[in-house]
Coordinates of C-alpha atoms and ligand atoms in Angstrom, one line a residue:
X1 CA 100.9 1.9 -172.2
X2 CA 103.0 1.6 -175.3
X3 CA 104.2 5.8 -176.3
X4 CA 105.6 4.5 -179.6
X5 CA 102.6 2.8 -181.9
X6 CA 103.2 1.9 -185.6
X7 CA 100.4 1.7 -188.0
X8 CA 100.0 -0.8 -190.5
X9 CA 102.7 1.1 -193.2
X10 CA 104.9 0.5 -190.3
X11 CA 105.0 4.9 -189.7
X12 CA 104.8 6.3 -186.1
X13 CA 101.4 7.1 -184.6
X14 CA 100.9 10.7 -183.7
X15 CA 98.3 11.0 -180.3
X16 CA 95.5 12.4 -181.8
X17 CA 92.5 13.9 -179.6
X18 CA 89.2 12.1 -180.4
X19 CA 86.0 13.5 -179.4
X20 CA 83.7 10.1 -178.3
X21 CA 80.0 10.8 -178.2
X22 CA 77.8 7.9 -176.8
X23 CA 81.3 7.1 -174.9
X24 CA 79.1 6.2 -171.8
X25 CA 77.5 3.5 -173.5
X26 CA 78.4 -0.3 -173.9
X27 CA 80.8 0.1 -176.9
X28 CA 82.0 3.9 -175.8
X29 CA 83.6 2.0 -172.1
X30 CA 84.8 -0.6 -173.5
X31 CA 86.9 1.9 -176.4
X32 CA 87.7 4.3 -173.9
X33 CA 89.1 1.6 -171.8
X34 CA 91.3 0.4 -174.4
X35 CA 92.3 3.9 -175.6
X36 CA 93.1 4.8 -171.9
X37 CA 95.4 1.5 -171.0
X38 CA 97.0 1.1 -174.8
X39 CA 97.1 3.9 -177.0
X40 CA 98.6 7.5 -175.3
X41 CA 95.3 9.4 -177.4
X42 CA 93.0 12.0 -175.4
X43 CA 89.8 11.5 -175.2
X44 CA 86.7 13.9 -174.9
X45 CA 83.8 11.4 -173.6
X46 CA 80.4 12.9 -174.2
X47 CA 77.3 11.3 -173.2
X48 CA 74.4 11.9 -170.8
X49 CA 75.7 9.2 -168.6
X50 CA 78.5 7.6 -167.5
X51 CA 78.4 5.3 -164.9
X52 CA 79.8 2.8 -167.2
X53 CA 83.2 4.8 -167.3
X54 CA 83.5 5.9 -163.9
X55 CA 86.2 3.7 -163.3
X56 CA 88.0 5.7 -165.8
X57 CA 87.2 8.9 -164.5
X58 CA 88.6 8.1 -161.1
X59 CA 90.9 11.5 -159.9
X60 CA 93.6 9.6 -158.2
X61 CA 94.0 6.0 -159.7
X62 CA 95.3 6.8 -162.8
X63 CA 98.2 6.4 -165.4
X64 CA 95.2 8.4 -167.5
X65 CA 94.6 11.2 -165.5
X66 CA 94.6 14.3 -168.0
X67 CA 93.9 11.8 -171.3
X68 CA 90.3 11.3 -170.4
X69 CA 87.5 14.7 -170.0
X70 CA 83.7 14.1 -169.2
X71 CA 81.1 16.1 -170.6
X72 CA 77.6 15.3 -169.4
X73 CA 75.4 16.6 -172.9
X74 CA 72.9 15.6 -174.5
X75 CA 73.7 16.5 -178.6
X76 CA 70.0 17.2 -178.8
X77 CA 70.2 20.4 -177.7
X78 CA 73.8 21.5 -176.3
X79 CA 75.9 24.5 -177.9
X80 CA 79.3 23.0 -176.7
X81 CA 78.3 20.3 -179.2
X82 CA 80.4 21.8 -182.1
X83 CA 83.3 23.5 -180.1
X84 CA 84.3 20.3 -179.0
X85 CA 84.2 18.3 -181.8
X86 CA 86.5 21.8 -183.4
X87 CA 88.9 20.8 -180.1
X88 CA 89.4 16.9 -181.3
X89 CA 91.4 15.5 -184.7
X90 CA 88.7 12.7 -185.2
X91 CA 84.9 12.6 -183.9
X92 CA 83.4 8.8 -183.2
X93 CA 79.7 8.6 -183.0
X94 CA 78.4 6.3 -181.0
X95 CA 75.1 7.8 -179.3
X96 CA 71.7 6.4 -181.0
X97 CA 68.6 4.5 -179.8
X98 CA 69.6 0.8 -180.1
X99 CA 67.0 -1.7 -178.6
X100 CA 64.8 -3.4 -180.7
X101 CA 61.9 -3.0 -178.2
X102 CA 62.3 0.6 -178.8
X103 CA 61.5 1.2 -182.4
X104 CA 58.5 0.0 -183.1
X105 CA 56.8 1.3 -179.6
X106 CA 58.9 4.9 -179.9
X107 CA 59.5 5.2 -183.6
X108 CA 59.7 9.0 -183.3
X109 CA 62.3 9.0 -180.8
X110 CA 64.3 6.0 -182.5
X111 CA 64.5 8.1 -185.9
X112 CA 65.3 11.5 -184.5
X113 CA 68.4 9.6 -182.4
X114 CA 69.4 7.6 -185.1
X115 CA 69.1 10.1 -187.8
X116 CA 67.9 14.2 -187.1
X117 CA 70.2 14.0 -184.0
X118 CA 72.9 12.5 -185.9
X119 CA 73.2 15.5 -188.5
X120 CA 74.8 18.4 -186.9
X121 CA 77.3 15.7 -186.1
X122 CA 78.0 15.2 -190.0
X123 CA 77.5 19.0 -190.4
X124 CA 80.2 20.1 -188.2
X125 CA 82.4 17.2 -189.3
X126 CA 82.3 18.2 -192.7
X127 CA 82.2 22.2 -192.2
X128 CA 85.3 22.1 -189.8
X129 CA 87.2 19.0 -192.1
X130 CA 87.4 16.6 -189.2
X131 CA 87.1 13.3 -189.5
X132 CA 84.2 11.1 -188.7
X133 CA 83.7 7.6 -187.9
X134 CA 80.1 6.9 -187.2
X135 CA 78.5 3.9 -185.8
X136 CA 75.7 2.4 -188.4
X137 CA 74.3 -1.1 -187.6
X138 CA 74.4 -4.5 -189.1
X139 CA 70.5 -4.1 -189.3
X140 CA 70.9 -1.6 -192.5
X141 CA 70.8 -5.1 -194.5
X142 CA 67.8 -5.8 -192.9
X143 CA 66.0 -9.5 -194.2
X144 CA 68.3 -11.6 -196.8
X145 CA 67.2 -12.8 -200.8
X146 CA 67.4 -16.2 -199.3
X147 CA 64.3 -15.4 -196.7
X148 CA 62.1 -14.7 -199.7
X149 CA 63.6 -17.7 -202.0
X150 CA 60.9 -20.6 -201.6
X151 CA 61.5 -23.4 -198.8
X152 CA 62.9 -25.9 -201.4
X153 CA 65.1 -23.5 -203.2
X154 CA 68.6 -25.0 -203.8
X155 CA 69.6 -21.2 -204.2
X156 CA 69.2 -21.2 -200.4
X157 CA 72.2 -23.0 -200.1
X158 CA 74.6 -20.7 -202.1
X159 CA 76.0 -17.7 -199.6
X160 CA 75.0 -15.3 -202.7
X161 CA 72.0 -15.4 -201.3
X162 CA 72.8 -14.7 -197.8
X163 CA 76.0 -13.6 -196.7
X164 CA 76.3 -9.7 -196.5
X165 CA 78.7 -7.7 -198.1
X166 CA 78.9 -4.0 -197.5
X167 CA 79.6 -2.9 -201.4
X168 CA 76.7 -5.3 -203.1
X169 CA 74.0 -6.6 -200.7
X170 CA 70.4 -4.8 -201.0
X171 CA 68.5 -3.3 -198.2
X172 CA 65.9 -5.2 -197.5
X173 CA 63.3 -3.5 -195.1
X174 CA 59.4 -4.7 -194.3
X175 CA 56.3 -2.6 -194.5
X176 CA 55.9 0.9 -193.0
X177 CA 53.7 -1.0 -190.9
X178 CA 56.3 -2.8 -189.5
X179 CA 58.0 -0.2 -187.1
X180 CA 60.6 -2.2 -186.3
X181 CA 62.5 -1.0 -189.4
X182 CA 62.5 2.8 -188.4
X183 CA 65.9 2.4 -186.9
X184 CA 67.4 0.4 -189.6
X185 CA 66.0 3.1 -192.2
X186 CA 67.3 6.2 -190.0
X187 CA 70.8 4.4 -189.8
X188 CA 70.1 3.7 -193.4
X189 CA 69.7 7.3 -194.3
X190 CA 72.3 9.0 -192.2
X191 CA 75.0 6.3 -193.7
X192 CA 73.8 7.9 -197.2
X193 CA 74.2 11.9 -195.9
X194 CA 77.9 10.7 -194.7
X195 CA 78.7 9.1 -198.2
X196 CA 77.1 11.8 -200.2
X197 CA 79.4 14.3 -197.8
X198 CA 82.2 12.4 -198.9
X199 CA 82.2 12.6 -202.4
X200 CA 80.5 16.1 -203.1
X201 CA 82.2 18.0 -200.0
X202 CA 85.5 16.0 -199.3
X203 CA 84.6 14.6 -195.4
X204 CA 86.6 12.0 -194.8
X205 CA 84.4 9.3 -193.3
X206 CA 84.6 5.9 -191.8
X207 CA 81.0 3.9 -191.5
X208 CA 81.3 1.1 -188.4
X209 CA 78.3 -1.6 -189.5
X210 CA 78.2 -4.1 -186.0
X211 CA 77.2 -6.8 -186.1
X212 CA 75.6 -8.3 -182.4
X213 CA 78.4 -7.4 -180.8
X214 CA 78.7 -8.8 -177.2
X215 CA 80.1 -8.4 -173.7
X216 CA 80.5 -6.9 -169.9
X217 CA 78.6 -3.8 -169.5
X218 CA 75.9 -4.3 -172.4
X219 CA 72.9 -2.7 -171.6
X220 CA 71.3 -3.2 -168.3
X221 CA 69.4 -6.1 -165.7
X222 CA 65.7 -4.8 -165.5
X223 CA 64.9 -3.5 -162.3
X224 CA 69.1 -3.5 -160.9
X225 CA 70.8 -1.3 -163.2
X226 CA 68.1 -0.3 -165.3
X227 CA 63.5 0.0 -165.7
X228 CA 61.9 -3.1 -164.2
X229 CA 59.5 -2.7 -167.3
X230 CA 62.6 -2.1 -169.9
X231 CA 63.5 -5.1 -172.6
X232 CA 67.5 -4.7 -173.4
X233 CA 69.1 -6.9 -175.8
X234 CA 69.3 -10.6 -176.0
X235 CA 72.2 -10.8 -174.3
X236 CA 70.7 -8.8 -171.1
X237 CA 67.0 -10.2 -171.6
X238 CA 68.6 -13.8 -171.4
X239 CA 71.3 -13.1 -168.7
X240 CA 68.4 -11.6 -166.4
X241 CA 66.7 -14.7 -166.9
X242 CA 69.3 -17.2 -165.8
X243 CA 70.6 -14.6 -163.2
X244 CA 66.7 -14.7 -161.6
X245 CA 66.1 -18.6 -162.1
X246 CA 63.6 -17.8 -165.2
X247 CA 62.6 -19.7 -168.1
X248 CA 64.6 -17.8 -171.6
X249 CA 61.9 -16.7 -173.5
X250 CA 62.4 -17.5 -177.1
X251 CA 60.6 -15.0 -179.5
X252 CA 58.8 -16.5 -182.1
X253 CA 60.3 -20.1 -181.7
X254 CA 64.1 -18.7 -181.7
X255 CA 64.4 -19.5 -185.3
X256 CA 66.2 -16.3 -186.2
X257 CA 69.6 -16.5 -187.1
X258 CA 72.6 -14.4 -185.6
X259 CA 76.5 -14.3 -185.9
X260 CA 77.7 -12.7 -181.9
X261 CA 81.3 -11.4 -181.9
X262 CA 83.5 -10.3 -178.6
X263 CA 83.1 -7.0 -177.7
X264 CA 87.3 -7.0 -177.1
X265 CA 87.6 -8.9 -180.6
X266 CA 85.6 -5.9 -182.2
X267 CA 87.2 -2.8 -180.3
X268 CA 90.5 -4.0 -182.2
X269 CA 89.0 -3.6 -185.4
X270 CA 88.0 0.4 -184.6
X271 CA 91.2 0.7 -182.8
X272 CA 92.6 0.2 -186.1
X273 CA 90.6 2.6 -187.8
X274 CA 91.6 5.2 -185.6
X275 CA 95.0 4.3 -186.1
X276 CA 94.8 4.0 -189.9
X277 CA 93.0 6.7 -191.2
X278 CA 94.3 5.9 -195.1
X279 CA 93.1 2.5 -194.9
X280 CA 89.9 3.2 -193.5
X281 CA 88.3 6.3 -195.1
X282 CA 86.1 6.3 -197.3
X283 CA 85.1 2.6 -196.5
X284 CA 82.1 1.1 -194.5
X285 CA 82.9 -2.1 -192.8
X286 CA 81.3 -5.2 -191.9
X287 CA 82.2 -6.2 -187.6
X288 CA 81.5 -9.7 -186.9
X289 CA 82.0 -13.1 -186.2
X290 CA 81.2 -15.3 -189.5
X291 CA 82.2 -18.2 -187.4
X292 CA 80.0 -17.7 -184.7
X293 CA 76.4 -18.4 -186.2
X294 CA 73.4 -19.9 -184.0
X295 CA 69.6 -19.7 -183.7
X296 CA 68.5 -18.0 -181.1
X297 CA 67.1 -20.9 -179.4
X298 CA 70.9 -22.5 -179.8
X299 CA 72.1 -19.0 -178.0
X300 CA 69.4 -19.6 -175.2
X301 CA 70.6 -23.4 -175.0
X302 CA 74.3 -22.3 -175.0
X303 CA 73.8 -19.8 -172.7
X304 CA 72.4 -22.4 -170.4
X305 CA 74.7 -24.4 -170.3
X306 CA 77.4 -21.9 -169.8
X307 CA 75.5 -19.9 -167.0
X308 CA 75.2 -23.8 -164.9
X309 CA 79.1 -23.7 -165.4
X310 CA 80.4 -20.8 -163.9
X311 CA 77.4 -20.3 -161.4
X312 CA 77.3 -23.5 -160.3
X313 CA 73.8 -23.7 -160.0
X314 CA 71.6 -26.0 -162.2
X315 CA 69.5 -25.8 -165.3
X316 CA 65.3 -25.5 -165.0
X317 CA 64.0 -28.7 -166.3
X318 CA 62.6 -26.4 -168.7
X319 CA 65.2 -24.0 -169.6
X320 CA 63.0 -22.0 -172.5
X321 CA 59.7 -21.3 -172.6
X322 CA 57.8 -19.8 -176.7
X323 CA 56.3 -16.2 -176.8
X324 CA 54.8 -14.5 -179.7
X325 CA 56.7 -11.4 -180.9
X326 CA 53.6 -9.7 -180.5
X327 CA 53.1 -10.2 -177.0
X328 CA 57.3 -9.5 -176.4
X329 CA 58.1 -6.6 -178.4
X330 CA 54.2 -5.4 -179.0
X331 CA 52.6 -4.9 -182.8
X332 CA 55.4 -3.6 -185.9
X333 CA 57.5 -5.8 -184.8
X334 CA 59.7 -7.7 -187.5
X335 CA 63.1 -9.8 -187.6
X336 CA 66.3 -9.7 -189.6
X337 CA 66.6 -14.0 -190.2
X338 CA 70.0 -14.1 -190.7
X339 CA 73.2 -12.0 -190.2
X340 CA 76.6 -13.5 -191.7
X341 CA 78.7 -10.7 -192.2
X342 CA 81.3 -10.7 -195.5
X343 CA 84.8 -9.9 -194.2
X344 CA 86.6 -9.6 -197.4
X345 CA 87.1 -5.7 -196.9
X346 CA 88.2 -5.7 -193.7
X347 CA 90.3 -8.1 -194.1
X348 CA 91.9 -6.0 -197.1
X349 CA 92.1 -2.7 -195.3
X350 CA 92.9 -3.3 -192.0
X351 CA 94.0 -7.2 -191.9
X352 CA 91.1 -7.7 -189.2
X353 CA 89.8 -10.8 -188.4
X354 CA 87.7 -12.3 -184.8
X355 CA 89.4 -14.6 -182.5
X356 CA 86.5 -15.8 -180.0
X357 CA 84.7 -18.9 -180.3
X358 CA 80.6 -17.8 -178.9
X359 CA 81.3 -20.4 -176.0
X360 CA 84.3 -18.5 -175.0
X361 CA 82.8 -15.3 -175.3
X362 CA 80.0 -16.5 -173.1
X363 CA 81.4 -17.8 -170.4
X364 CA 83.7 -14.8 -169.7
X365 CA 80.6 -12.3 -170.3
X366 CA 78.4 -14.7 -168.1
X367 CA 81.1 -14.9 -165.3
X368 CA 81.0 -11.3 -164.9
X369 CA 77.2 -11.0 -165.3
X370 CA 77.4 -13.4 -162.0
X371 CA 79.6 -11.4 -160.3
X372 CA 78.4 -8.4 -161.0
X373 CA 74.7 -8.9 -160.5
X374 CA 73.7 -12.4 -158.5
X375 CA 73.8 -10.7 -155.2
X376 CA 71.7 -7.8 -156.2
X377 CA 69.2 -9.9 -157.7
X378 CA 68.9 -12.1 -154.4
X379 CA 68.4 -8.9 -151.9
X380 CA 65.8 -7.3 -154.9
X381 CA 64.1 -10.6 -154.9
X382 CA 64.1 -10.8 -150.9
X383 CA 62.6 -7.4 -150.6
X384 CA 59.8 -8.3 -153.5
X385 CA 59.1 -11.6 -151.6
X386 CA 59.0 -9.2 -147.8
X387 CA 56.9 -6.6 -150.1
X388 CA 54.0 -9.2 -150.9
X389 CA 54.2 -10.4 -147.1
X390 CA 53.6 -7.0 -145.5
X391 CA 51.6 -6.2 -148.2
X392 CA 49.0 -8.8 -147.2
X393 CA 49.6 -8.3 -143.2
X394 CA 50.4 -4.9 -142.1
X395 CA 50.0 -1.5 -144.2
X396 CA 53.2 -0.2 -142.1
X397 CA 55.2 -2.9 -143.0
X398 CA 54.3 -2.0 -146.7
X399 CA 55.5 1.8 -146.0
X400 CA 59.1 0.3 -144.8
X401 CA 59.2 -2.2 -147.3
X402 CA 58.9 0.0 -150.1
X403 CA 61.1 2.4 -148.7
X404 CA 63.8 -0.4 -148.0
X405 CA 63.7 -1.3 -152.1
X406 CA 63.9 2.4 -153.0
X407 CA 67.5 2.6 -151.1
X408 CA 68.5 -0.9 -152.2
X409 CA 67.8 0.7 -156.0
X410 CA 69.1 4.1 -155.1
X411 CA 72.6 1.9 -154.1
X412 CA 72.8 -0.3 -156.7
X413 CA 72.3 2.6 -159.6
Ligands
NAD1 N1 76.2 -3.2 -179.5 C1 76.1 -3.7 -180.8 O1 76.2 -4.8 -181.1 C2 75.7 -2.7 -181.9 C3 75.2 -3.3 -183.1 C4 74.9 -2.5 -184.1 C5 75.0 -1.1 -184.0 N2 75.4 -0.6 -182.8 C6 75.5 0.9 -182.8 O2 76.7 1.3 -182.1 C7 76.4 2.4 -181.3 C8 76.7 2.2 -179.8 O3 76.0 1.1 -179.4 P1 76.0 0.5 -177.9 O4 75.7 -0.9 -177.9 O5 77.2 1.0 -177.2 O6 74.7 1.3 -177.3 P2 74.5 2.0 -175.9 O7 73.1 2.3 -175.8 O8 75.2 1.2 -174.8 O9 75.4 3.3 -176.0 C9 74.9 4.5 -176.6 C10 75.2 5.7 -175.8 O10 74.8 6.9 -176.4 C11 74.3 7.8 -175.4 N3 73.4 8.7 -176.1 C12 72.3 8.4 -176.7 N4 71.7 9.5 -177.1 C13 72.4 10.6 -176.7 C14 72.3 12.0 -176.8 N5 71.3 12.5 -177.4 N6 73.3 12.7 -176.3 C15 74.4 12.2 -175.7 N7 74.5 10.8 -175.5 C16 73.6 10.0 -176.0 C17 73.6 6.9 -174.4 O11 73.4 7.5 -173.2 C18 74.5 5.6 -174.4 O12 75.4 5.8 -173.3 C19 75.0 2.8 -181.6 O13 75.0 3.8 -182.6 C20 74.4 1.5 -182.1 O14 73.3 1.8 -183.0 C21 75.7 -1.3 -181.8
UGA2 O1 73.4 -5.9 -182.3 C1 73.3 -5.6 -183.5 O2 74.1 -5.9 -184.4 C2 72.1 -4.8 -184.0 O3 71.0 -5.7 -183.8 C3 70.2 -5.6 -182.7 O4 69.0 -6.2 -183.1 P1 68.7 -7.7 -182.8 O5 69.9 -8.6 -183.0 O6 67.5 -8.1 -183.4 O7 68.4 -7.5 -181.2 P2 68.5 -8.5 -180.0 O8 67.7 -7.8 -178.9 O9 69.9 -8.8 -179.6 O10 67.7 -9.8 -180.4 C4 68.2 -10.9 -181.1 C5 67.2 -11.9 -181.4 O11 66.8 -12.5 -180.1 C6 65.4 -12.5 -180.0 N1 65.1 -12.4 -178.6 C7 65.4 -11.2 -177.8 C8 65.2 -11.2 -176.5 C9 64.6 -12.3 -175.8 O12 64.4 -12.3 -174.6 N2 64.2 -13.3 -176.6 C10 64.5 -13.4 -177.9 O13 64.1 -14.5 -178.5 C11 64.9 -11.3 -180.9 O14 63.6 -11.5 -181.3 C12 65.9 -11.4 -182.0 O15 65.5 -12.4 -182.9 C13 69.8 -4.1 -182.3 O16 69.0 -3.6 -183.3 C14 71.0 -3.2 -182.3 O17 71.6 -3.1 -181.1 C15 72.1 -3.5 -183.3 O18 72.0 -2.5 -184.3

């Protein structure tokens, strides 16, 4: 761990405390990891889980012990809330609802966590003049101009159109119908409270917008680490796919459009917001990979190809198989069609830019999605396939059977 760290103006970092909420998360283990093994900063880790940084939390293994504090809350409803973000010199934000298959089948929950639960936050940001840096989403653009341009348009080919820059492009959102949008209109609203904070009461205020960032650790395999029933991201949905020998299900054709950047590329970029606070106040910021652009169906056929490679197992004949959005994600369900994030102002600020190619990125996520969860999915699928035996032969088999899966899920949690 370096002790001496410059910032950009070349003066001497100060260790600052930084209260982390959400630090259980995807994003949260991956910063407090890099915090923890470069940076000499405390951190206060707040979350209502945190298996994903128990290896951080470790009593005895650790050049860290002392820099890293666990407090299991839930900001809903938790009066230590505003103490500790009083104890810390900069408060991150990371907690919110953040699966698509949540926010148009629990639209209440998705905007209270993405927006009511979000403002005493702000409010004791701003009342005890701490700073903030709060994680928005890349999904505040919503659809682009060139999605409503006809199919001929030359205009489609000019990136005015299409590329999204954090100081000019529109927010484009569907229907109220179309629940899907709730979360993108609660992050929408709460990045507006923040900026009005700013400039009428002086917070000073950093807005992260991600976009698909990617890596170990995101969300969870249905029915290992996580609901049988639950949908996680793409990157989970397709990884439990190939991990269980499935067919990728491609929503709506896989036409949409996504740029995925490395999780590790991307925790640079806040680690340098931390680091810089004159740089980055005041500023929202685009974090992505421009250079990493595919259809969704191109993902599922990359990912494919990648998962045969470090698994050494081979492709389905048919690797993909089409499902209606409506049968995936249920009725309000929409799509953002493309996501090509403008980098001019982080490049400006904070001289950030991605370094890993989607192929690269993929096969290091996938190896450790092998690793981590092949096993696991063999014994789960063992005891489903000893389930429906028993099931059919003896109704005491059943009783042992069920109670064999409920250990096997009780150990793998
Ligand atoms: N991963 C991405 O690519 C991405 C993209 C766009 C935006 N974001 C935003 O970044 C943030 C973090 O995303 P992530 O991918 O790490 O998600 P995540 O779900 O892995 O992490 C969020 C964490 O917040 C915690 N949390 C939620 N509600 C809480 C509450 N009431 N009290 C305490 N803890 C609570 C959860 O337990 C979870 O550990 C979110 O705000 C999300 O909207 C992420
Ligand atoms: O990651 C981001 O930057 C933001 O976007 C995500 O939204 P989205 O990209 O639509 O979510 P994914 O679940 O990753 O889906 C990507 C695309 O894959 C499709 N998909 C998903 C899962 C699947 O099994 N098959 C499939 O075709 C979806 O329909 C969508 O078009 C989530 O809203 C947030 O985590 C975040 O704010």
């Amino acid at each position: 761990m370096a002790t001496t760290r410059m910032d950009l103006d070349g003066r001497l970092i100060k260790p600052i405390t930084i209260c982390m909420i959400g630090a259980g998360g995807f994003i949260g283990s991956h910063l407090c990891e890099k915090l923890m093994s470069e940076t000499p900063h405390k951190v206060l880790a707040l979350d209502v889980y945190n298996d994903k940084i128990k290896h951080l939390l470790e009593p005895d293994s650790l050049l860290w012990a002392g820099r890293i504090q666990f407090h299991r809350l839930n900001i809903k409803h938790d009066s230590r809330l505003e103490a500790l973000i009083k104890m810390a010199d900069l408060t991150i934000n990371l907690a919110a609802i953040c699966t698509p298959a949540d926010y148009n089948t629990r639209p209440l929950d998705t905007i209270y966590s993405n927006f009511i639960d979000a403002l005493p936050v702000v409010k004791y940001c701003s009342e005890n003049n701490k700073r903030l840096i709060h994680f928005s989403t890349c999904e505040v653009y919503g659809k682009t101009i060139q999605s409503f341009l006809p199919k001929d348009s030359p205009l489609r080919q000019d990136p005015a159109y299409y590329v999204l820059k954090e100081d000019t492009s529109p927010c484009i959102f569907g229907s109220i119908e179309k629940q899907r949008w709730s979360y993108a209109c609660a992050k929408q609203l709460i990045e507006r409270l923040i900026y009005a904070e700013g400039a009428e009461n002086g917070l000073e205020f950093t807005i992260v917008r991600p976009f698909n960032w990617i890596g170990p650790r995101m969300d969870f395999i249905p029915g290992i680490d996580g609901p049988s029933e639950g949908v996680p991201r793409v990157l989970a949905c397709f990884s439990n796919n190939l991990l269980r020998h499935e067919p990728l299900k491609l929503v709506d054709g896989g036409q949409s459009q996504r740029t995925f950047v490395y999780i590790k590329d991307a925790i640079e970029a806040v680690l340098l917001m931390i680091e810089n606070p004159d740089r980055a106040n005041g500023h929202i910021f685009n974090v992505g990979n421009p250079n990493n652009e595919v259809t969704v169906r191109q993902l599922a056929e990359m990912m494919t190809k990648v998962y045969t490679k470090v698994s050494g197992e081979p492709a389905l004949e048919s690797p993909t198989i089409d499902v209606s959005s409506k049968e995936f994600y249920g009725e309000g369900y929409d799509d953002s069609d493309k996501r090509i994030p403008d980098m001019t102002i982080i490049n400006k600020q904070l001289g950030w830019n991605p370094k890993t190619s989607l192929w690269d990125l993929l096969e290091s996520t996938l190896t450790y999605q092998h690793r981590t969860y092949a096993e696991a999915i063999k014994k789960a699928m063992k005891f489903k396939v000893g389930l429906v035996i028993s099931d059919v032969s003896l109704g005491g088999a059943l009783f042992c059977e069920t109670v064999g899966i409920a250990k096997f899920c009780q150990e793998s949690f």
